[in-house]
Tab-separated table of C-alpha atoms in Angstrom:
chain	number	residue	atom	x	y	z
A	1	UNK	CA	13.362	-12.672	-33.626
A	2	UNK	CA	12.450	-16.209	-35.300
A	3	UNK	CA	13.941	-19.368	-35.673
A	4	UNK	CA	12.733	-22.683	-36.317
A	5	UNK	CA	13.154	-24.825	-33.004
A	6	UNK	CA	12.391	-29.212	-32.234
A	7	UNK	CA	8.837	-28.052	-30.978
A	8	UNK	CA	8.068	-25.217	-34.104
A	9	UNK	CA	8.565	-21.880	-34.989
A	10	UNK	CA	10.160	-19.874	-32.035
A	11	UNK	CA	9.386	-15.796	-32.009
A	12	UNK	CA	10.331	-13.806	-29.653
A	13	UNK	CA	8.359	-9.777	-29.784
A	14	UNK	CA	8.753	-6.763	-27.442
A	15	UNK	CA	5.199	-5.623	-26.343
A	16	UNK	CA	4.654	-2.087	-25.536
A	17	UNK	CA	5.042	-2.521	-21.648
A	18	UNK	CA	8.522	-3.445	-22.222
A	19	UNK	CA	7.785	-7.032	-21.887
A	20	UNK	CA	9.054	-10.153	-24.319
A	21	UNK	CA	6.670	-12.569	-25.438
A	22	UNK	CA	7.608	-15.929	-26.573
A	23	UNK	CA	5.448	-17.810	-28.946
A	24	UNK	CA	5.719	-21.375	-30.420
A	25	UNK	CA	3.824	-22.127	-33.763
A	26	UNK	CA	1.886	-18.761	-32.975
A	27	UNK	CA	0.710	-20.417	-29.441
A	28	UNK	CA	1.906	-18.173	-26.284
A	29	UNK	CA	4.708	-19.935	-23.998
A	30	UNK	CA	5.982	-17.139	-21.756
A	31	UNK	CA	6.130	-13.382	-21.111
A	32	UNK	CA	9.549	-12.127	-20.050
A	33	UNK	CA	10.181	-8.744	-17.930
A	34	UNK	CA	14.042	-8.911	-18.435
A	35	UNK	CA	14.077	-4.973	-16.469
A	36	UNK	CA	12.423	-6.512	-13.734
A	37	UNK	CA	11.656	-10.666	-13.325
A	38	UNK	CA	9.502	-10.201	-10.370
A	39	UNK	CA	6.676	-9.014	-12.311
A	40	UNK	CA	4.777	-12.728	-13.610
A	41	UNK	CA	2.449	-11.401	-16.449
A	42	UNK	CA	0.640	-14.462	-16.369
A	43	UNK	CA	-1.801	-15.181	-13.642
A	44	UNK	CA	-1.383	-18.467	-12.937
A	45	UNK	CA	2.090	-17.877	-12.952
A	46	UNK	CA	1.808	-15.197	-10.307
A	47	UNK	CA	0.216	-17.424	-8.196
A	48	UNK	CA	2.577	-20.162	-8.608
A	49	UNK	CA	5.054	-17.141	-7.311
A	50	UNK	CA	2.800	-16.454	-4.188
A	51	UNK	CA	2.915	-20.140	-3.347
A	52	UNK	CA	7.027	-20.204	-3.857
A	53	UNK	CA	6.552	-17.421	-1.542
A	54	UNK	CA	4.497	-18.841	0.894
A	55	UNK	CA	6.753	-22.042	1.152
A	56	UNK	CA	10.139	-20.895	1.183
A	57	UNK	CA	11.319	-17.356	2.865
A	58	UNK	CA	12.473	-14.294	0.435
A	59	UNK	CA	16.255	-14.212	0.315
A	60	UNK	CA	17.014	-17.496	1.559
A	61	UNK	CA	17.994	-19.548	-1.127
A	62	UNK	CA	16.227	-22.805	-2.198
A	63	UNK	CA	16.802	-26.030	-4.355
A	64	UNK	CA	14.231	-25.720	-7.353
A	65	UNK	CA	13.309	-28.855	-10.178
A	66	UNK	CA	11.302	-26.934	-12.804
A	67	UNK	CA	9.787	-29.310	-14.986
A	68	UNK	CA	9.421	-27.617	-18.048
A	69	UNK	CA	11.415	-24.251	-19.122
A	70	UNK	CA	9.867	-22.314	-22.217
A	71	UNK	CA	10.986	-18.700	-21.640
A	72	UNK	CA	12.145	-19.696	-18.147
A	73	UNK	CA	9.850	-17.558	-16.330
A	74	UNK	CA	9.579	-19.242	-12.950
A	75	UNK	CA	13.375	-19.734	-12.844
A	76	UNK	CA	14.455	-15.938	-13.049
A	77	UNK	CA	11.912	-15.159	-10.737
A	78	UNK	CA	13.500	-17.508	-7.825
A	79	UNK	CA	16.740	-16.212	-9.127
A	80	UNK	CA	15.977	-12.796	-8.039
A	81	UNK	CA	14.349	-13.147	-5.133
A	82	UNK	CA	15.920	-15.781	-3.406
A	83	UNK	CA	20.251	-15.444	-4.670
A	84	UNK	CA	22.340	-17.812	-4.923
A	85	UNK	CA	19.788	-20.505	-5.440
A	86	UNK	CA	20.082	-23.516	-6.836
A	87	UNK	CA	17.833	-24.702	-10.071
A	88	UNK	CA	17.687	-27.046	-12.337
A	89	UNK	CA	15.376	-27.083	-15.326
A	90	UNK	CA	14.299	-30.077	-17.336
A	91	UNK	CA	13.601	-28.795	-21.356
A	92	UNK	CA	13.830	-31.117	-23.914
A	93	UNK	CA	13.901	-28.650	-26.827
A	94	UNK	CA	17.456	-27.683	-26.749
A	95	UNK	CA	16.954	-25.606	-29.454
A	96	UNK	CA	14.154	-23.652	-28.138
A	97	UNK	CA	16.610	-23.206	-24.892
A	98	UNK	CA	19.714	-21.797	-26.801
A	99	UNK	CA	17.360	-19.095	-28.855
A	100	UNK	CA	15.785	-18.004	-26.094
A	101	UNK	CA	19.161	-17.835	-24.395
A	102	UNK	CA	19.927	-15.738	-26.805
A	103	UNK	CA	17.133	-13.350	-27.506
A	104	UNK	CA	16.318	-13.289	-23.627
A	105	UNK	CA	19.261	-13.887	-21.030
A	106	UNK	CA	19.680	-15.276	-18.059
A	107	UNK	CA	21.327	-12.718	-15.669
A	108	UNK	CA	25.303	-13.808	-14.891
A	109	UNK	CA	25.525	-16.176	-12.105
A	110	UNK	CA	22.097	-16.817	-11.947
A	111	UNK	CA	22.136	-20.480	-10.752
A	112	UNK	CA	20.048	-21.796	-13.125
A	113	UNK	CA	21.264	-24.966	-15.117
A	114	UNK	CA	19.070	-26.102	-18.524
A	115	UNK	CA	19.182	-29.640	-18.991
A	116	UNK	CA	18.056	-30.612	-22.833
A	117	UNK	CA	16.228	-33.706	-21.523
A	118	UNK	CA	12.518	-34.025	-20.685
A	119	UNK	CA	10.921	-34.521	-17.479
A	120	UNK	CA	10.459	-38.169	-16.840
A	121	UNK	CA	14.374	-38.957	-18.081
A	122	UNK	CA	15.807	-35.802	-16.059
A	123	UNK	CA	14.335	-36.219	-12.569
A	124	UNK	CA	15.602	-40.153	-12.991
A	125	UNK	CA	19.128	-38.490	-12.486
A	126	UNK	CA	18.877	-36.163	-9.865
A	127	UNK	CA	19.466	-37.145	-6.267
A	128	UNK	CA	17.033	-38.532	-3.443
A	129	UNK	CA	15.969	-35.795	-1.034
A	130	UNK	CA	17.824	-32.874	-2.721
A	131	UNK	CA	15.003	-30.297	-3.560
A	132	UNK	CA	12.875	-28.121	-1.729
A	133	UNK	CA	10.317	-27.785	-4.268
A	134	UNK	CA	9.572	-29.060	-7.756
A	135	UNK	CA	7.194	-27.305	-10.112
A	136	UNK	CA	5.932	-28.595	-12.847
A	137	UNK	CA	4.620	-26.254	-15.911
A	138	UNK	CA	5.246	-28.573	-19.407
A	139	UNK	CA	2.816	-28.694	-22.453
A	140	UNK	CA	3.233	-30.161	-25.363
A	141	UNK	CA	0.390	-29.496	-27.892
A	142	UNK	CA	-1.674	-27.388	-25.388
A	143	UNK	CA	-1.917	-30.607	-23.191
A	144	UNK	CA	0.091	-31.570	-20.335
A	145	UNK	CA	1.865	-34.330	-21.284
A	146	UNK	CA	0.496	-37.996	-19.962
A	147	UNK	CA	3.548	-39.013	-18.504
A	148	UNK	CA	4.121	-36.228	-16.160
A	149	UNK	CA	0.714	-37.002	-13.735
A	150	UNK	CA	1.130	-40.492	-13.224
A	151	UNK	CA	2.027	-42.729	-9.930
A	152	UNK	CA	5.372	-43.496	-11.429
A	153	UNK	CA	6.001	-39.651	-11.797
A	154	UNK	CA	4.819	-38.320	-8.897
A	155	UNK	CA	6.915	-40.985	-6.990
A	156	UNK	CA	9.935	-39.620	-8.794
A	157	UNK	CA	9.016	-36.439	-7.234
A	158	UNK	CA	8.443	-37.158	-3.979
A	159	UNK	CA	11.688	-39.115	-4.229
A	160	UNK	CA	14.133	-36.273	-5.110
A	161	UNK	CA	11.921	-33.887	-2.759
A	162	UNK	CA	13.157	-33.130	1.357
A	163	UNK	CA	10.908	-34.499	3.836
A	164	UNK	CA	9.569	-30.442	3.986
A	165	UNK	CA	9.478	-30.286	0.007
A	166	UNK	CA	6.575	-28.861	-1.980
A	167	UNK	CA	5.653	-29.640	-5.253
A	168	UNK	CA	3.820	-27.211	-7.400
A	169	UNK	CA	1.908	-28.296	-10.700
A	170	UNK	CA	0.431	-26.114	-13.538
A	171	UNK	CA	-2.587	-28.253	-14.925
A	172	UNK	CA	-5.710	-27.431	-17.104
A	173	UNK	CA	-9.091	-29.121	-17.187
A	174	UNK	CA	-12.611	-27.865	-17.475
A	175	UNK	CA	-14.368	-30.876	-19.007
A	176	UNK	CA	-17.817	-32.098	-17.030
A	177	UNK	CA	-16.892	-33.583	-14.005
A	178	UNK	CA	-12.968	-32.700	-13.898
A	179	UNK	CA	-12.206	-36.348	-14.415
A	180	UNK	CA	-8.710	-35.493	-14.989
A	181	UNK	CA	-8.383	-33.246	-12.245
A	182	UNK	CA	-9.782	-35.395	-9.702
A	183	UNK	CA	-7.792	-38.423	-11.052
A	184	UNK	CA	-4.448	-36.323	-11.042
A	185	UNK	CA	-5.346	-35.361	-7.353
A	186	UNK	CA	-6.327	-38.799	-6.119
A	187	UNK	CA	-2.540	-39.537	-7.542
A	188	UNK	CA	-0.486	-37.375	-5.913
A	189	UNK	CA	-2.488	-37.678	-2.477
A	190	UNK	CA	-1.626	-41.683	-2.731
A	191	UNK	CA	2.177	-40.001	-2.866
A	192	UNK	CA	2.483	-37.523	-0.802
A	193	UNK	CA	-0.649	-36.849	1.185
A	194	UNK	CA	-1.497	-33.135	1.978
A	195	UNK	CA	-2.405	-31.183	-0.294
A	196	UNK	CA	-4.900	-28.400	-2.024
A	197	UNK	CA	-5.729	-27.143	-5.513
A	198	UNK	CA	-5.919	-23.594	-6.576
A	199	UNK	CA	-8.247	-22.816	-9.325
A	200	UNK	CA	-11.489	-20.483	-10.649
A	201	UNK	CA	-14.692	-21.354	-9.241
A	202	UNK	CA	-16.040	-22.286	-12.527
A	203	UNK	CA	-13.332	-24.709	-13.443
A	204	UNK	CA	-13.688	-26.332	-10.481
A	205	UNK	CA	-17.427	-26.831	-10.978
A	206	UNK	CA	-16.339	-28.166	-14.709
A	207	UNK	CA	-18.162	-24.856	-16.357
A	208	UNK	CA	-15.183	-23.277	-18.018
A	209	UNK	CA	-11.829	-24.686	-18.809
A	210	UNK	CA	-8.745	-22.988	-17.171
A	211	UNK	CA	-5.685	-23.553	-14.856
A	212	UNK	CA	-5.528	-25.728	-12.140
A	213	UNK	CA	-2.456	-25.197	-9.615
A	214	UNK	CA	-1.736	-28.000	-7.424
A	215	UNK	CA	0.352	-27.828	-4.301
A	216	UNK	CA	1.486	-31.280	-2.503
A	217	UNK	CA	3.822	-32.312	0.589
A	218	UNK	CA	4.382	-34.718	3.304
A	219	UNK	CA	3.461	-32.151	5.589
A	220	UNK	CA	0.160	-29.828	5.576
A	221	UNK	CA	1.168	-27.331	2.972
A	222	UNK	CA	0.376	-23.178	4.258
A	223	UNK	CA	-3.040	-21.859	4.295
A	224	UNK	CA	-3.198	-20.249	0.647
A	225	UNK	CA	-6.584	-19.144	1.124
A	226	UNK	CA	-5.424	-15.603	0.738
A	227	UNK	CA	-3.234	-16.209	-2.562
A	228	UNK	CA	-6.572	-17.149	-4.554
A	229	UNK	CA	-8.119	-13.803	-3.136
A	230	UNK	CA	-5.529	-11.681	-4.693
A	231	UNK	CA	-6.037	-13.775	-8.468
A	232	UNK	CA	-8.185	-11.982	-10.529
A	233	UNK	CA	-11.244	-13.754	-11.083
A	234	UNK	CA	-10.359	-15.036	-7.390
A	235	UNK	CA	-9.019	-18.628	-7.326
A	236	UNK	CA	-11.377	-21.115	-4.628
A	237	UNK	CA	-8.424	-23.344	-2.700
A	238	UNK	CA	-9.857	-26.840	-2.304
A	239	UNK	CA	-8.492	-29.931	-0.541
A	240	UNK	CA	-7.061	-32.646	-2.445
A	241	UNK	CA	-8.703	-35.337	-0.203
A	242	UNK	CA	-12.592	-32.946	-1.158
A	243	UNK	CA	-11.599	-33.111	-4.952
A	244	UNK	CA	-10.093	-36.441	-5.611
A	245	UNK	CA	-12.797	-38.059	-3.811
A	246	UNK	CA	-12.768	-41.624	-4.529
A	247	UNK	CA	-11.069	-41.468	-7.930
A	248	UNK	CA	-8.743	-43.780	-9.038
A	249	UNK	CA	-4.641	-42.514	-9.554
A	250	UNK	CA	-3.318	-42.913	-12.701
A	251	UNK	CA	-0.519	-44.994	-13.568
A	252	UNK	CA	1.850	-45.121	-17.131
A	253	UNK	CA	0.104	-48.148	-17.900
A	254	UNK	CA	-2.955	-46.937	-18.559
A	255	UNK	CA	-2.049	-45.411	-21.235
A	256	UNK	CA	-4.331	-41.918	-20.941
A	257	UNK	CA	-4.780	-39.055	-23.217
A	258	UNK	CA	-5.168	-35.789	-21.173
A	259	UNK	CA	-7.186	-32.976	-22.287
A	260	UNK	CA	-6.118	-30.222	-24.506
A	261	UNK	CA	-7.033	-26.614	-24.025
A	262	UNK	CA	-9.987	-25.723	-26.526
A	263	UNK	CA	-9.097	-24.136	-29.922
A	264	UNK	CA	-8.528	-20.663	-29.042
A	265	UNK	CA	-7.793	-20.604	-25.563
A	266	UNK	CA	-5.123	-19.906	-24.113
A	267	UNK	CA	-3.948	-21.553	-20.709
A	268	UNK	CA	-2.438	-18.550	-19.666
């Protein structure tokens, strides 16, 4: 399937594992096991599942902000293992949202609401202390966008999140020194304190560009030391107060350009 969407051209193709793979001007957004959401294809997605796990029991159900939506992933995968549920996703490309509604659906009942708005107008509406985590996963042009790492974000988050909320954020970097990285972690320590980063060892020493996950709370988060033992390469977990370091947080005034993913790579 193919339609032209506010962000590109939308396709949607089966793979030969049974899989759906959504792509975007030809640049991969999500991979969809409709038979059974569980299974993450990505792997920084799967690890963004073994945190969800680690914070918030199987079967119980949970208040989710997903920042973000694309093939909406993440969402069916809280849907089905934790019913009844309650998430909200903030997409801005309503028309990306209603094809891939359409060429991959949600499951009746499945608690999850689509907002057409994007993430710094959304989480504006939503009320103080009424999520248990929010996870952030948005791109636009193979960057994450500016306005989603600042102080005046993160606050947002911390504002809708309980006192025993988690937040969970998808980020890339692998230029010398991580300045972005370190930046983005020295911001959303001055939030909400505790807090570690899940990532390859050679992203972390700025060799190789890849996925940073970063998991913040009020309170210490869980030891995840065995979640970045089962990624594959392994994933070192690092403290945010070891890699911010004494960088400065960003704020919307700055007016910062993050960094893109290389030409060619993927962030998956």
């Amino acid at each position: 399937m193919e339609r032209k969407v506010g962000s590109g051209i939308a396709t949607v193709e089966a793979e030969a594992d049974g899989t759906f793979v959504l792509r975007v001007d030809g640049s991969l957004q999500s991979q969809v096991d409709l038979a059974d959401p569980t299974q993450l294809s990505f792997e920084y997605m799967r690890r963004i599942g073994d945190v969800v796990d680690a914070v918030a029991p199987r079967r119980q159900p949970v208040a989710v902000l997903h920042v973000g939506g694309a093939g909406l992933s993440l969402p069916r995968y809280v849907a089905v293992t934790r019913p009844r549920s309650r998430q909200i996703v903030l997409e801005p490309d309503e028309d990306l949202t209603e094809f891939v509604r359409e060429a991959l659906p949600l499951p009746k009942r499945s608690g999850i609401k689509v907002r057409g708005v994007s993430g710094r107008a959304g989480i504006t509406e939503l009320y103080d202390d009424s999520m248990d985590l929010v996870i952030l996963d948005a791109f636009e042009h193979e960057a994450v966008p500016s306005n989603l790492v600042t102080t005046e974000f993160f606050a947002e988050c911390a504002r809708v999140l309980r006192p025993t909320g988690v937040l969970v954020a998808n980020l890339i970097d692998g230029t010398a020194g991580l300045p972005f990285i370190r930046r983005t972690a020295a911001t959303v320590r001055g939030v909400l304190r505790e807090g570690v980063v899940l990532a390859e060892r050679k992203v972390l020493r700025g060799k190789g560009f890849g996925n940073v996950i970063l998991v913040a709370s009020r309170q210490p988060v869980p030891d995840l030391a065995a979640i970045g033992r089962r990624a594959q390469p392994p994933y070192d977990v690092m403290p945010l107060t070891e890699l911010a370091g004494k960088a400065v947080p960003l704020t919307d005034a700055e007016g910062f350009v993050t960094p893109p993913a290389p030409p060619g790579t993927f962030r998956r």
